[in-house]
XYZ file of C-alpha atoms in Angstrom:
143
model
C -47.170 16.177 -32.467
C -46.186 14.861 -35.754
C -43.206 17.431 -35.665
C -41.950 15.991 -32.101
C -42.368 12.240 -34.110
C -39.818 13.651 -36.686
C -37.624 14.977 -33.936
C -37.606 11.694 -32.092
C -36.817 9.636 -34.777
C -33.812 11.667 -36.420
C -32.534 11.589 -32.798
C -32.565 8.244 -32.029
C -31.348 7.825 -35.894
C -28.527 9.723 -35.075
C -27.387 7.792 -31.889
C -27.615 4.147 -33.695
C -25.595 5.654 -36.372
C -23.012 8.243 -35.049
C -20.761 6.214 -32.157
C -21.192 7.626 -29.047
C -17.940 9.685 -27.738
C -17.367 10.345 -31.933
C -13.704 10.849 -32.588
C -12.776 9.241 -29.054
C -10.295 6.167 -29.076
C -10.461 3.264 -26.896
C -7.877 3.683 -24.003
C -4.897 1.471 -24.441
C -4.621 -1.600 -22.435
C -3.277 -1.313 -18.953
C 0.480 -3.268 -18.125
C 1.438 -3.770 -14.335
C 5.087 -3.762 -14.186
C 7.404 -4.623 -11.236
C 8.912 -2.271 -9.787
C 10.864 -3.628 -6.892
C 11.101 -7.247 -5.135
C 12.162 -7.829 -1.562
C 14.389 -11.066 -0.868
C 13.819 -13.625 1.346
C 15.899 -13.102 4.599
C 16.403 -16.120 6.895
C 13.172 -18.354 5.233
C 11.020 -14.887 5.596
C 9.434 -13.463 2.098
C 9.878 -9.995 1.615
C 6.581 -9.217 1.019
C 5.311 -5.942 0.781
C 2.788 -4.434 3.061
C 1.979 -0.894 2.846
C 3.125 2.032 0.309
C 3.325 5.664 0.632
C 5.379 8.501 -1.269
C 7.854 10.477 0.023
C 6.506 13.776 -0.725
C 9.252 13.554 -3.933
C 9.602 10.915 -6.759
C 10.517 8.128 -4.684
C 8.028 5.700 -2.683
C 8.524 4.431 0.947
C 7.585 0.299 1.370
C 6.839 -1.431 4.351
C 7.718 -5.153 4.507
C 4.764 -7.588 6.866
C 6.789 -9.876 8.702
C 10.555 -8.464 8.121
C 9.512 -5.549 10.223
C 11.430 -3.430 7.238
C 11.069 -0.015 6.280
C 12.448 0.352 2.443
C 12.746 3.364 0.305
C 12.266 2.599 -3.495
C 13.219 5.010 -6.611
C 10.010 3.596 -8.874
C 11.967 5.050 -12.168
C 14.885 2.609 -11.516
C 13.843 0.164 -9.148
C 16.891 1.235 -7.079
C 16.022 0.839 -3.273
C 17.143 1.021 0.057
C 16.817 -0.195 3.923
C 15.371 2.885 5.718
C 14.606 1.531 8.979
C 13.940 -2.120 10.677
C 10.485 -0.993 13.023
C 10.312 -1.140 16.137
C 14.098 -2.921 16.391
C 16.041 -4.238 19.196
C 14.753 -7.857 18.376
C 11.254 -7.565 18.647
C 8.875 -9.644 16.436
C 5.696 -8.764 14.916
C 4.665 -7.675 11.830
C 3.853 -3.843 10.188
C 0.374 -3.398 9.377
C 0.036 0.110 7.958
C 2.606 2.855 7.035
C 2.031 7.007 6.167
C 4.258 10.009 5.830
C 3.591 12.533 7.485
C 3.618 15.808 5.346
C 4.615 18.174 7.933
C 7.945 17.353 8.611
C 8.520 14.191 5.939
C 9.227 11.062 8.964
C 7.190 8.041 8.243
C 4.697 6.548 11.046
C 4.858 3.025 10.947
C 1.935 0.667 13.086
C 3.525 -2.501 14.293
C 1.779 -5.400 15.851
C 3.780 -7.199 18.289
C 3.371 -11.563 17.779
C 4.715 -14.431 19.594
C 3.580 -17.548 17.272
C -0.019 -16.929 16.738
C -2.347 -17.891 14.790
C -4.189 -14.407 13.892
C -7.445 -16.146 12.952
C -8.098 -17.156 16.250
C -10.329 -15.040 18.042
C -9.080 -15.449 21.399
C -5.574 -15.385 20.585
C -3.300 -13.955 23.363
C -2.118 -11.024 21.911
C -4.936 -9.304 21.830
C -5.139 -9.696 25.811
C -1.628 -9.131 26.876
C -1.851 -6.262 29.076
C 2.325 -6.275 29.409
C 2.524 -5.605 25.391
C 4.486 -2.315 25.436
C 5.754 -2.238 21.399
C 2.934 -2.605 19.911
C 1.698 0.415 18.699
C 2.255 3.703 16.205
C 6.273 4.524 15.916
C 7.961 7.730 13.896
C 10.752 7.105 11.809
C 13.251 9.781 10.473
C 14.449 8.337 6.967
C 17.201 10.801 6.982
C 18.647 9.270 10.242
């Protein structure tokens, strides 16, 4: 028993002396840089919504209320319009965005909105039964 006592007490010695993770440094801090902004168009932010890669180096951005898809080179900041989702004049906002690995087009959701205040629960659009654009919509960034 006397020999576990020893045992115990160089151990627990050894761990108020000897740093824990000896020889390891402290990981430097973490800097968020910017890598793109999106202008305002017409009194409407460009404001970011949803990111995915491009299966490359490059990243694919959706903007919320511009209805925008934007492909951004994140080593330069270099970037360009991909798509406007759905088009043809329709307002709403895009509320998720994904590539699609199997053949590289992007899937965009879009909500479709006509002025309303989305934190009201019994706001229309959730109960207009002749809302045909919202929904899920492929685009092909090479087209």
């Amino acid at each position: 028993m006397r020999h576990l006592s020893s045992i115990l007490a160089l151990l627990s010695l050894t761990l108020l002396v000897a740093p824990l993770g000896a020889g390891a440094q402290a990981p430097p801090a973490r800097k968020a840089r910017t890598i793109a902004t999106f202008d305002i168009v017409k009194d409407v932010p460009g404001v970011p919504e949803g990111i995915t890669t491009d299966g490359k180096n490059g990243l694919y951005v959706s903007l919320f209320i511009l209805d925008e898809i934007w492909h951004v080179d994140p080593a330069t900041g270099a970037k360009k319009k991909v798509a406007d989702v759905p088009g043809g004049g329709l307002h709403g906002d895009l509320i998720g965005i994904e590539r699609d690995p199997t053949d590289g087009t992007i899937l965009a959701a879009f909500k479709r909105a006509t002025k309303v205040d989305l934190f009201t629960a019994d706001h229309p659009d959730c109960r207009d039964r002749t809302d045909t654009s919202t929904g899920v919509y492929r685009v092909d960034p090479a087209t």
